[in-house]
PDB file of C-alpha atoms in Angstrom:
ATOM      1  CA  MET A   5      -1.552 -36.450  15.697  1.00 47.00           C
ATOM      2  CA  SER A   6      -0.202 -33.344  17.459  1.00 61.00           C
ATOM      3  CA  ASP A   7      -1.353 -29.871  16.557  1.00 83.00           C
ATOM      4  CA  ILE A   8       0.177 -28.061  13.587  1.00 90.00           C
ATOM      5  CA  HIS A   9       1.793 -24.741  14.474  1.00 93.00           C
ATOM      6  CA  PHE A  10       1.819 -21.504  12.491  1.00 95.00           C
ATOM      7  CA  LEU A  11       2.405 -17.755  12.687  1.00 97.00           C
ATOM      8  CA  LEU A  12      -0.230 -15.121  12.045  1.00 98.00           C
ATOM      9  CA  SER A  13       1.764 -13.271   9.391  1.00 98.00           C
ATOM     10  CA  GLY A  14      -0.909 -10.862   8.144  1.00 98.00           C
ATOM     11  CA  LEU A  15      -4.006  -9.028   9.410  1.00 98.00           C
ATOM     12  CA  TYR A  16      -6.245  -7.136   7.001  1.00 98.00           C
ATOM     13  CA  VAL A  17      -9.572  -5.319   7.122  1.00 98.00           C
ATOM     14  CA  TYR A  18     -11.625  -3.889   4.254  1.00 98.00           C
ATOM     15  CA  PRO A  19     -13.639  -1.083   5.856  1.00 98.00           C
ATOM     16  CA  VAL A  20     -15.595  -0.253   2.691  1.00 98.00           C
ATOM     17  CA  LYS A  21     -16.718  -3.402   0.940  1.00 98.00           C
ATOM     18  CA  SER A  22     -14.747  -3.915  -2.308  1.00 98.00           C
ATOM     19  CA  CYS A  23     -12.448  -0.926  -1.799  1.00 98.00           C
ATOM     20  CA  ALA A  24      -8.773  -1.361  -0.909  1.00 98.00           C
ATOM     21  CA  GLY A  25      -7.821  -3.107   2.295  1.00 98.00           C
ATOM     22  CA  VAL A  26      -5.827  -1.937   5.303  1.00 98.00           C
ATOM     23  CA  ALA A  27      -2.905  -3.961   6.653  1.00 98.00           C
ATOM     24  CA  LEU A  28      -2.851  -3.824  10.447  1.00 98.00           C
ATOM     25  CA  ASP A  29      -0.425  -4.748  13.192  1.00 98.00           C
ATOM     26  CA  GLU A  30      -3.326  -5.530  15.508  1.00 98.00           C
ATOM     27  CA  ALA A  31      -7.080  -5.895  15.184  1.00 98.00           C
ATOM     28  CA  LEU A  32      -9.908  -6.420  17.635  1.00 98.00           C
ATOM     29  CA  LEU A  33     -12.019  -9.526  17.111  1.00 98.00           C
ATOM     30  CA  VAL A  34     -15.738  -8.726  17.363  1.00 98.00           C
ATOM     31  CA  GLU A  35     -18.890 -10.786  16.752  1.00 97.00           C
ATOM     32  CA  THR A  36     -18.856 -10.058  13.012  1.00 98.00           C
ATOM     33  CA  GLY A  37     -15.117 -10.665  12.440  1.00 98.00           C
ATOM     34  CA  LEU A  38     -12.391  -8.020  12.691  1.00 98.00           C
ATOM     35  CA  GLU A  39     -13.506  -4.585  13.889  1.00 98.00           C
ATOM     36  CA  PHE A  40     -14.446  -2.240  11.011  1.00 98.00           C
ATOM     37  CA  ASP A  41     -14.269  -5.014   8.407  1.00 98.00           C
ATOM     38  CA  ARG A  42     -16.944  -4.388   5.738  1.00 98.00           C
ATOM     39  CA  ALA A  43     -18.700  -1.940   8.052  1.00 98.00           C
ATOM     40  CA  TRP A  44     -19.449   0.369   5.096  1.00 98.00           C
ATOM     41  CA  MET A  45     -20.701  -0.399   1.597  1.00 98.00           C
ATOM     42  CA  VAL A  46     -21.352   1.422  -1.668  1.00 98.00           C
ATOM     43  CA  VAL A  47     -24.884   1.022  -3.057  1.00 98.00           C
ATOM     44  CA  ASP A  48     -26.741   2.143  -6.173  1.00 98.00           C
ATOM     45  CA  PRO A  49     -29.830   4.413  -5.977  1.00 98.00           C
ATOM     46  CA  ASP A  50     -31.991   1.323  -5.365  1.00 98.00           C
ATOM     47  CA  GLY A  51     -29.882   0.261  -2.386  1.00 98.00           C
ATOM     48  CA  ARG A  52     -28.196  -2.701  -4.076  1.00 98.00           C
ATOM     49  CA  PHE A  53     -24.544  -3.300  -3.256  1.00 98.00           C
ATOM     50  CA  LEU A  54     -21.802  -2.490  -5.756  1.00 98.00           C
ATOM     51  CA  THR A  55     -18.358  -4.066  -6.001  1.00 98.00           C
ATOM     52  CA  GLN A  56     -15.284  -4.219  -8.195  1.00 97.00           C
ATOM     53  CA  ARG A  57     -17.197  -6.693 -10.362  1.00 96.00           C
ATOM     54  CA  GLU A  58     -19.105  -3.761 -11.853  1.00 96.00           C
ATOM     55  CA  LEU A  59     -16.773  -0.927 -10.835  1.00 98.00           C
ATOM     56  CA  PRO A  60     -13.115  -2.030 -10.822  1.00 97.00           C
ATOM     57  CA  ARG A  61     -12.049   1.548  -9.984  1.00 97.00           C
ATOM     58  CA  MET A  62     -13.209   0.835  -6.437  1.00 98.00           C
ATOM     59  CA  ALA A  63      -9.827  -0.871  -5.978  1.00 98.00           C
ATOM     60  CA  LEU A  64      -8.211   2.585  -6.086  1.00 98.00           C
ATOM     61  CA  ILE A  65     -10.173   3.911  -3.082  1.00 98.00           C
ATOM     62  CA  ARG A  66      -7.850   3.549  -0.102  1.00 98.00           C
ATOM     63  CA  PRO A  67      -9.097   3.834   3.485  1.00 98.00           C
ATOM     64  CA  GLU A  68      -7.015   4.848   6.472  1.00 98.00           C
ATOM     65  CA  LEU A  69      -8.350   4.035   9.931  1.00 98.00           C
ATOM     66  CA  ARG A  70      -7.555   6.752  12.442  1.00 96.00           C
ATOM     67  CA  HIS A  71      -8.549   7.242  16.061  1.00 93.00           C
ATOM     68  CA  GLN A  72     -11.682   9.314  15.423  1.00 93.00           C
ATOM     69  CA  ASP A  73     -12.445   8.753  11.767  1.00 97.00           C
ATOM     70  CA  MET A  74     -11.752   6.915   8.538  1.00 98.00           C
ATOM     71  CA  VAL A  75     -10.033   8.867   5.772  1.00 98.00           C
ATOM     72  CA  LEU A  76     -10.677   7.801   2.174  1.00 98.00           C
ATOM     73  CA  ARG A  77      -8.316   8.756  -0.635  1.00 98.00           C
ATOM     74  CA  ALA A  78      -8.512   8.184  -4.379  1.00 98.00           C
ATOM     75  CA  PRO A  79      -6.573   9.519  -7.390  1.00 98.00           C
ATOM     76  CA  GLY A  80      -7.574  13.072  -8.285  1.00 98.00           C
ATOM     77  CA  MET A  81      -9.836  13.440  -5.248  1.00 98.00           C
ATOM     78  CA  LEU A  82      -9.556  15.424  -2.045  1.00 98.00           C
ATOM     79  CA  ALA A  83      -9.598  13.204   1.039  1.00 98.00           C
ATOM     80  CA  LEU A  84     -13.004  12.254   2.457  1.00 98.00           C
ATOM     81  CA  HIS A  85     -13.279  12.053   6.253  1.00 98.00           C
ATOM     82  CA  VAL A  86     -15.912   9.668   7.597  1.00 98.00           C
ATOM     83  CA  ALA A  87     -16.595   9.966  11.340  1.00 96.00           C
ATOM     84  CA  TYR A  88     -17.095   6.755  13.267  1.00 95.00           C
ATOM     85  CA  ASP A  89     -19.800   8.242  15.496  1.00 93.00           C
ATOM     86  CA  THR A  90     -21.974   9.955  12.876  1.00 92.00           C
ATOM     87  CA  VAL A  91     -24.602   8.507  10.546  1.00 94.00           C
ATOM     88  CA  GLU A  92     -27.687   9.932   8.855  1.00 94.00           C
ATOM     89  CA  GLU A  93     -31.076   8.447   8.067  1.00 97.00           C
ATOM     90  CA  PRO A  94     -31.786   4.702   8.329  1.00 98.00           C
ATOM     91  CA  VAL A  95     -32.118   2.861   5.028  1.00 98.00           C
ATOM     92  CA  THR A  96     -32.670  -0.664   3.784  1.00 98.00           C
ATOM     93  CA  VAL A  97     -30.061  -2.140   1.435  1.00 98.00           C
ATOM     94  CA  GLN A  98     -29.363  -5.391  -0.328  1.00 98.00           C
ATOM     95  CA  VAL A  99     -26.143  -7.414  -0.189  1.00 98.00           C
ATOM     96  CA  TRP A 100     -26.399 -10.591  -2.250  1.00 96.00           C
ATOM     97  CA  ASN A 101     -29.756 -12.132  -1.288  1.00 95.00           C
ATOM     98  CA  ASP A 102     -29.950 -10.428   2.104  1.00 97.00           C
ATOM     99  CA  THR A 103     -31.988  -7.317   2.754  1.00 97.00           C
ATOM    100  CA  VAL A 104     -30.527  -5.562   5.792  1.00 97.00           C
ATOM    101  CA  ARG A 105     -30.826  -2.342   7.762  1.00 98.00           C
ATOM    102  CA  ALA A 106     -28.137   0.294   7.404  1.00 98.00           C
ATOM    103  CA  TYR A 107     -27.515   4.020   7.765  1.00 98.00           C
ATOM    104  CA  ASP A 108     -26.873   6.438   4.933  1.00 98.00           C
ATOM    105  CA  MET A 109     -23.621   8.385   5.364  1.00 98.00           C
ATOM    106  CA  GLY A 110     -24.905  11.586   3.833  1.00 97.00           C
ATOM    107  CA  ARG A 111     -24.717  13.825   0.804  1.00 97.00           C
ATOM    108  CA  LEU A 112     -20.994  14.637   0.930  1.00 98.00           C
ATOM    109  CA  ALA A 113     -19.964  10.964   0.978  1.00 98.00           C
ATOM    110  CA  SER A 114     -22.448  10.203  -1.791  1.00 98.00           C
ATOM    111  CA  GLN A 115     -21.067  12.997  -3.982  1.00 98.00           C
ATOM    112  CA  TRP A 116     -17.461  11.945  -3.367  1.00 98.00           C
ATOM    113  CA  PHE A 117     -18.057   8.329  -4.376  1.00 98.00           C
ATOM    114  CA  SER A 118     -20.323   9.305  -7.278  1.00 98.00           C
ATOM    115  CA  ASP A 119     -17.727  11.716  -8.668  1.00 98.00           C
ATOM    116  CA  PHE A 120     -14.941   9.155  -8.519  1.00 98.00           C
ATOM    117  CA  LEU A 121     -16.938   6.172  -9.777  1.00 98.00           C
ATOM    118  CA  GLY A 122     -18.785   8.086 -12.484  1.00 98.00           C
ATOM    119  CA  ARG A 123     -22.334   7.077 -11.534  1.00 98.00           C
ATOM    120  CA  PRO A 124     -24.827   7.898  -8.783  1.00 98.00           C
ATOM    121  CA  VAL A 125     -24.053   5.906  -5.642  1.00 98.00           C
ATOM    122  CA  ARG A 126     -24.351   6.228  -1.887  1.00 98.00           C
ATOM    123  CA  LEU A 127     -22.223   5.124   1.055  1.00 98.00           C
ATOM    124  CA  VAL A 128     -23.993   3.248   3.849  1.00 98.00           C
ATOM    125  CA  ARG A 129     -22.947   1.819   7.202  1.00 98.00           C
ATOM    126  CA  PHE A 130     -24.176  -1.481   8.623  1.00 98.00           C
ATOM    127  CA  ASP A 131     -26.719  -1.186  11.417  1.00 98.00           C
ATOM    128  CA  PRO A 132     -25.096  -2.890  14.441  1.00 95.00           C
ATOM    129  CA  GLU A 133     -28.533  -3.919  15.681  1.00 95.00           C
ATOM    130  CA  GLN A 134     -29.005  -5.976  12.509  1.00 94.00           C
ATOM    131  CA  LYS A 135     -28.153  -9.675  12.747  1.00 96.00           C
ATOM    132  CA  ARG A 136     -26.952 -11.051   9.417  1.00 97.00           C
ATOM    133  CA  LEU A 137     -25.947 -14.710   9.663  1.00 97.00           C
ATOM    134  CA  SER A 138     -23.776 -17.064   7.647  1.00 97.00           C
ATOM    135  CA  SER A 139     -25.351 -20.070   5.978  1.00 96.00           C
ATOM    136  CA  THR A 140     -25.960 -22.700   8.653  1.00 96.00           C
ATOM    137  CA  ARG A 141     -25.483 -25.332   5.952  1.00 95.00           C
ATOM    138  CA  TRP A 142     -21.742 -24.639   6.258  1.00 96.00           C
ATOM    139  CA  THR A 143     -21.500 -23.578   9.904  1.00 97.00           C
ATOM    140  CA  GLY A 144     -22.994 -26.798  11.218  1.00 94.00           C
ATOM    141  CA  GLY A 145     -25.976 -24.956  12.655  1.00 95.00           C
ATOM    142  CA  LEU A 146     -23.871 -22.395  14.553  1.00 96.00           C
ATOM    143  CA  GLU A 147     -24.844 -18.734  14.334  1.00 97.00           C
ATOM    144  CA  ALA A 148     -22.055 -16.660  12.792  1.00 98.00           C
ATOM    145  CA  GLU A 149     -22.672 -12.929  12.365  1.00 98.00           C
ATOM    146  CA  ASN A 150     -21.418 -10.767   9.485  1.00 97.00           C
ATOM    147  CA  GLN A 151     -21.611  -7.155   8.433  1.00 98.00           C
ATOM    148  CA  PHE A 152     -21.353  -6.567   4.659  1.00 98.00           C
ATOM    149  CA  SER A 153     -18.935  -9.440   3.941  1.00 97.00           C
ATOM    150  CA  ASP A 154     -19.834 -11.935   1.233  1.00 96.00           C
ATOM    151  CA  GLY A 155     -21.107 -14.262   3.912  1.00 94.00           C
ATOM    152  CA  TYR A 156     -18.631 -15.246   6.640  1.00 98.00           C
ATOM    153  CA  PRO A 157     -16.894 -13.346   9.445  1.00 98.00           C
ATOM    154  CA  LEU A 158     -13.301 -14.148   8.421  1.00 98.00           C
ATOM    155  CA  LEU A 159     -11.298 -15.310   5.425  1.00 98.00           C
ATOM    156  CA  VAL A 160      -8.116 -17.272   6.131  1.00 98.00           C
ATOM    157  CA  LEU A 161      -5.358 -17.730   3.561  1.00 97.00           C
ATOM    158  CA  SER A 162      -1.956 -19.360   3.883  1.00 95.00           C
ATOM    159  CA  GLN A 163       1.183 -17.725   2.541  1.00 94.00           C
ATOM    160  CA  SER A 164       2.057 -21.066   0.939  1.00 93.00           C
ATOM    161  CA  SER A 165      -1.106 -20.843  -1.213  1.00 94.00           C
ATOM    162  CA  LEU A 166       0.047 -17.536  -2.657  1.00 96.00           C
ATOM    163  CA  ASP A 167       3.606 -18.779  -3.104  1.00 94.00           C
ATOM    164  CA  GLY A 168       2.362 -21.840  -4.979  1.00 94.00           C
ATOM    165  CA  LEU A 169       0.184 -19.706  -7.245  1.00 96.00           C
ATOM    166  CA  ASN A 170       3.046 -17.343  -8.028  1.00 97.00           C
ATOM    167  CA  GLU A 171       5.278 -20.281  -8.971  1.00 96.00           C
ATOM    168  CA  ARG A 172       2.636 -21.399 -11.453  1.00 97.00           C
ATOM    169  CA  LEU A 173       2.205 -17.858 -12.784  1.00 98.00           C
ATOM    170  CA  ALA A 174       5.950 -17.601 -13.350  1.00 98.00           C
ATOM    171  CA  ALA A 175       5.952 -20.915 -15.220  1.00 98.00           C
ATOM    172  CA  ARG A 176       3.287 -19.463 -17.558  1.00 97.00           C
ATOM    173  CA  GLY A 177       5.285 -16.270 -18.076  1.00 97.00           C
ATOM    174  CA  ALA A 178       2.835 -14.179 -16.044  1.00 97.00           C
ATOM    175  CA  ALA A 179       3.656 -11.589 -13.385  1.00 97.00           C
ATOM    176  CA  PRO A 180       3.348 -12.493  -9.696  1.00 97.00           C
ATOM    177  CA  VAL A 181       0.374 -11.209  -7.710  1.00 98.00           C
ATOM    178  CA  GLY A 182       0.146  -9.896  -4.169  1.00 97.00           C
ATOM    179  CA  ILE A 183      -1.986 -11.306  -1.416  1.00 97.00           C
ATOM    180  CA  GLU A 184      -4.179  -8.173  -1.469  1.00 97.00           C
ATOM    181  CA  ARG A 185      -5.924  -9.487  -4.586  1.00 97.00           C
ATOM    182  CA  PHE A 186      -7.521 -12.244  -2.505  1.00 98.00           C
ATOM    183  CA  ARG A 187      -8.715  -9.995   0.320  1.00 98.00           C
ATOM    184  CA  PRO A 188      -7.932 -12.251   3.306  1.00 98.00           C
ATOM    185  CA  ASN A 189      -8.456 -11.188   6.901  1.00 98.00           C
ATOM    186  CA  LEU A 190      -5.901 -13.580   8.388  1.00 98.00           C
ATOM    187  CA  VAL A 191      -2.757 -14.834   6.664  1.00 98.00           C
ATOM    188  CA  ILE A 192      -0.984 -17.778   8.244  1.00 97.00           C
ATOM    189  CA  ALA A 193       2.582 -18.866   7.542  1.00 95.00           C
ATOM    190  CA  GLY A 194       5.251 -21.268   8.754  1.00 89.00           C
ATOM    191  CA  LEU A 195       2.972 -24.295   8.970  1.00 82.00           C
ATOM    192  CA  ASP A 196       5.157 -27.045  10.427  1.00 61.00           C
ATOM    193  CA  ALA A 197       3.676 -29.939   8.493  1.00 55.00           C
ATOM    194  CA  PRO A 198       4.279 -31.410   5.028  1.00 56.00           C
ATOM    195  CA  LEU A 199       0.927 -30.300   3.695  1.00 61.00           C
ATOM    196  CA  ASP A 200      -0.152 -29.354   0.196  1.00 66.00           C
ATOM    197  CA  PRO A 201       0.690 -25.677  -0.569  1.00 73.00           C
ATOM    198  CA  HIS A 202      -2.995 -24.934   0.061  1.00 83.00           C
ATOM    199  CA  ALA A 203      -2.614 -25.965   3.672  1.00 85.00           C
ATOM    200  CA  GLU A 204      -5.765 -24.185   4.825  1.00 91.00           C
ATOM    201  CA  ASP A 205      -7.835 -26.668   2.785  1.00 90.00           C
ATOM    202  CA  PHE A 206      -6.888 -29.367   5.265  1.00 90.00           C
ATOM    203  CA  LEU A 207      -7.221 -27.470   8.544  1.00 94.00           C
ATOM    204  CA  ASP A 208     -10.257 -27.756  10.792  1.00 96.00           C
ATOM    205  CA  GLU A 209      -9.911 -25.494  13.837  1.00 97.00           C
ATOM    206  CA  LEU A 210      -7.415 -22.737  14.652  1.00 97.00           C
ATOM    207  CA  TRP A 211      -6.247 -21.394  18.009  1.00 98.00           C
ATOM    208  CA  ILE A 212      -4.378 -18.080  18.011  1.00 98.00           C
ATOM    209  CA  ASP A 213      -2.590 -16.734  21.083  1.00 98.00           C
ATOM    210  CA  THR A 214      -3.517 -13.271  22.398  1.00 98.00           C
ATOM    211  CA  ASP A 215      -2.874 -11.415  25.662  1.00 98.00           C
ATOM    212  CA  GLN A 216      -6.503 -12.052  26.640  1.00 97.00           C
ATOM    213  CA  GLY A 217      -6.382 -15.796  25.947  1.00 97.00           C
ATOM    214  CA  ARG A 218      -6.708 -17.941  22.855  1.00 98.00           C
ATOM    215  CA  VAL A 219      -8.942 -17.101  19.922  1.00 98.00           C
ATOM    216  CA  HIS A 220     -10.712 -20.210  18.601  1.00 98.00           C
ATOM    217  CA  LEU A 221     -11.850 -20.335  14.961  1.00 98.00           C
ATOM    218  CA  LYS A 222     -13.311 -23.008  12.708  1.00 98.00           C
ATOM    219  CA  LEU A 223     -12.717 -23.190   8.962  1.00 98.00           C
ATOM    220  CA  VAL A 224     -16.072 -24.007   7.418  1.00 97.00           C
ATOM    221  CA  LYS A 225     -16.216 -23.318   3.685  1.00 97.00           C
ATOM    222  CA  PRO A 226     -13.814 -22.949   0.739  1.00 96.00           C
ATOM    223  CA  CYS A 227     -13.925 -19.455  -0.759  1.00 97.00           C
ATOM    224  CA  PRO A 228     -15.124 -19.444  -4.393  1.00 96.00           C
ATOM    225  CA  ARG A 229     -13.493 -16.767  -6.497  1.00 95.00           C
ATOM    226  CA  CYS A 230     -15.279 -14.180  -8.629  1.00 93.00           C
ATOM    227  CA  PRO A 231     -13.346 -11.983 -11.121  1.00 94.00           C
ATOM    228  CA  ILE A 232     -12.160  -9.482  -8.466  1.00 96.00           C
ATOM    229  CA  PRO A 233      -8.668 -11.069  -8.097  1.00 97.00           C
ATOM    230  CA  ASN A 234      -8.135 -10.215 -11.788  1.00 98.00           C
ATOM    231  CA  VAL A 235      -8.364  -6.483 -10.991  1.00 97.00           C
ATOM    232  CA  ASP A 236      -4.919  -4.908 -10.606  1.00 97.00           C
ATOM    233  CA  PRO A 237      -5.080  -3.095  -7.244  1.00 96.00           C
ATOM    234  CA  ALA A 238      -2.472  -0.563  -8.426  1.00 95.00           C
ATOM    235  CA  THR A 239      -4.370   0.523 -11.541  1.00 96.00           C
ATOM    236  CA  GLY A 240      -7.980  -0.624 -11.101  1.00 96.00           C
ATOM    237  CA  GLU A 241      -7.741  -2.361 -14.490  1.00 96.00           C
ATOM    238  CA  PRO A 242      -9.212  -5.873 -14.939  1.00 96.00           C
ATOM    239  CA  GLY A 243      -7.190  -8.612 -16.616  1.00 97.00           C
ATOM    240  CA  THR A 244      -7.316 -12.391 -16.962  1.00 97.00           C
ATOM    241  CA  GLU A 245      -4.803 -13.474 -14.312  1.00 98.00           C
ATOM    242  CA  PRO A 246      -4.590 -15.014 -11.822  1.00 98.00           C
ATOM    243  CA  LEU A 247      -7.931 -16.745 -12.467  1.00 98.00           C
ATOM    244  CA  ASP A 248      -6.701 -18.248 -15.759  1.00 98.00           C
ATOM    245  CA  THR A 249      -3.924 -19.981 -13.858  1.00 98.00           C
ATOM    246  CA  LEU A 250      -6.175 -20.945 -10.939  1.00 97.00           C
ATOM    247  CA  ALA A 251      -8.493 -22.603 -13.454  1.00 97.00           C
ATOM    248  CA  THR A 252      -5.730 -25.094 -14.275  1.00 97.00           C
ATOM    249  CA  TYR A 253      -5.615 -26.559 -10.767  1.00 95.00           C
ATOM    250  CA  ARG A 254      -8.184 -25.115  -8.341  1.00 95.00           C
ATOM    251  CA  ALA A 255     -11.575 -26.312  -9.617  1.00 94.00           C
ATOM    252  CA  ASP A 256     -13.199 -27.485  -6.397  1.00 92.00           C
ATOM    253  CA  ALA A 257     -15.604 -30.403  -6.440  1.00 90.00           C
ATOM    254  CA  ARG A 258     -16.946 -29.297  -3.042  1.00 87.00           C
ATOM    255  CA  LEU A 259     -18.436 -26.250  -4.767  1.00 93.00           C
ATOM    256  CA  ASP A 260     -19.432 -27.760  -8.114  1.00 93.00           C
ATOM    257  CA  GLY A 261     -16.165 -26.893  -9.825  1.00 93.00           C
ATOM    258  CA  ALA A 262     -15.855 -23.278  -8.620  1.00 96.00           C
ATOM    259  CA  LEU A 263     -12.304 -21.956  -8.346  1.00 97.00           C
ATOM    260  CA  THR A 264     -11.492 -21.749  -4.641  1.00 97.00           C
ATOM    261  CA  PHE A 265      -8.655 -20.002  -2.838  1.00 96.00           C
ATOM    262  CA  GLY A 266      -8.701 -19.601   0.946  1.00 96.00           C
ATOM    263  CA  MET A 267     -11.142 -20.757   3.590  1.00 97.00           C
ATOM    264  CA  ASN A 268     -14.016 -18.941   5.271  1.00 98.00           C
ATOM    265  CA  ALA A 269     -13.967 -19.129   9.055  1.00 98.00           C
ATOM    266  CA  ILE A 270     -16.356 -18.584  11.942  1.00 98.00           C
ATOM    267  CA  ILE A 271     -15.566 -17.570  15.517  1.00 98.00           C
ATOM    268  CA  LEU A 272     -16.022 -20.130  18.273  1.00 98.00           C
ATOM    269  CA  ASP A 273     -14.369 -18.168  21.094  1.00 98.00           C
ATOM    270  CA  GLY A 274     -12.322 -15.037  21.684  1.00 98.00           C
ATOM    271  CA  ILE A 275     -14.676 -12.096  21.085  1.00 98.00           C
ATOM    272  CA  GLU A 276     -13.034  -8.830  22.260  1.00 98.00           C
ATOM    273  CA  HIS A 277      -9.552 -10.366  22.065  1.00 98.00           C
ATOM    274  CA  LEU A 278      -6.851  -8.354  20.303  1.00 98.00           C
ATOM    275  CA  LEU A 279      -5.145 -10.260  17.501  1.00 98.00           C
ATOM    276  CA  ARG A 280      -1.580  -9.223  16.694  1.00 98.00           C
ATOM    277  CA  ARG A 281       0.469  -9.843  13.580  1.00 98.00           C
ATOM    278  CA  GLY A 282       3.255 -12.263  14.479  1.00 98.00           C
ATOM    279  CA  ALA A 283       1.126 -14.141  17.025  1.00 98.00           C
ATOM    280  CA  THR A 284       1.620 -17.889  17.296  1.00 97.00           C
ATOM    281  CA  GLY A 285      -1.135 -20.374  16.710  1.00 97.00           C
ATOM    282  CA  SER A 286      -1.972 -24.018  16.276  1.00 96.00           C
ATOM    283  CA  ALA A 287      -4.426 -25.953  14.166  1.00 95.00           C
ATOM    284  CA  THR A 288      -5.985 -29.368  13.881  1.00 94.00           C
ATOM    285  CA  LEU A 289      -6.433 -31.292  10.645  1.00 91.00           C
ATOM    286  CA  LYS A 290      -9.761 -32.305   9.164  1.00 87.00           C
ATOM    287  CA  PHE A 291     -10.508 -36.014   9.303  1.00 72.00           C
TER     288      PHE A 291
END
């Protein structure tokens, strides 16, 4: 069977884990995924990671990536500028079951996040010398590096998956949701094959065209969904959708009945290539 063709219709990074994402026209592919993706993280005083699961207001913190720094904005707060080339003392932090090295971002960042979130927290940056790897159970033994992501360098989602979900939400009388709730890195559209709306479930490897050559990715694991998609990114308020609707059709036997939406991917080739929104690509099917 010939390759299936698609367009790269969306590129997103989430510089601070569990805060709002940034839609980009282009993004550099690095060893850990897209540059700046989950490079920073909010931790409690014991160094354990915090997310919208405990603090849904994190959805209201919006990063902007500029040439020299990242600017963070949140309702009622002055902007916080975080320099790319400045860190403070080294620390050890925990993300899921991994204990990793990081750098504290200092008192001002800590106070800003603590004031907005209403509890003592600190902002840390991943130590680039640290090697945090995806589970080789799913990567087939290949080493795939991550920063503070939940466990894989990239998350791929098809536009048809979101469209299918929104059709089901409408049938239940619920409001549509945006793709930002699912926090993908790459959104693919225009798949030229009569696949299920969740086309990414059936894809094996992706090739995406860039000026430097083709990026080569492999889809390795369905993405199980926690309650974060139920947090309204406009208000920071948790609800019950879209997970209630996903529960009617997305229980995944591959993950013991977890609700899955999107596929985690690892990088096979193309480090230092510049991905652009609107790029063409092709994929092979799983057999």
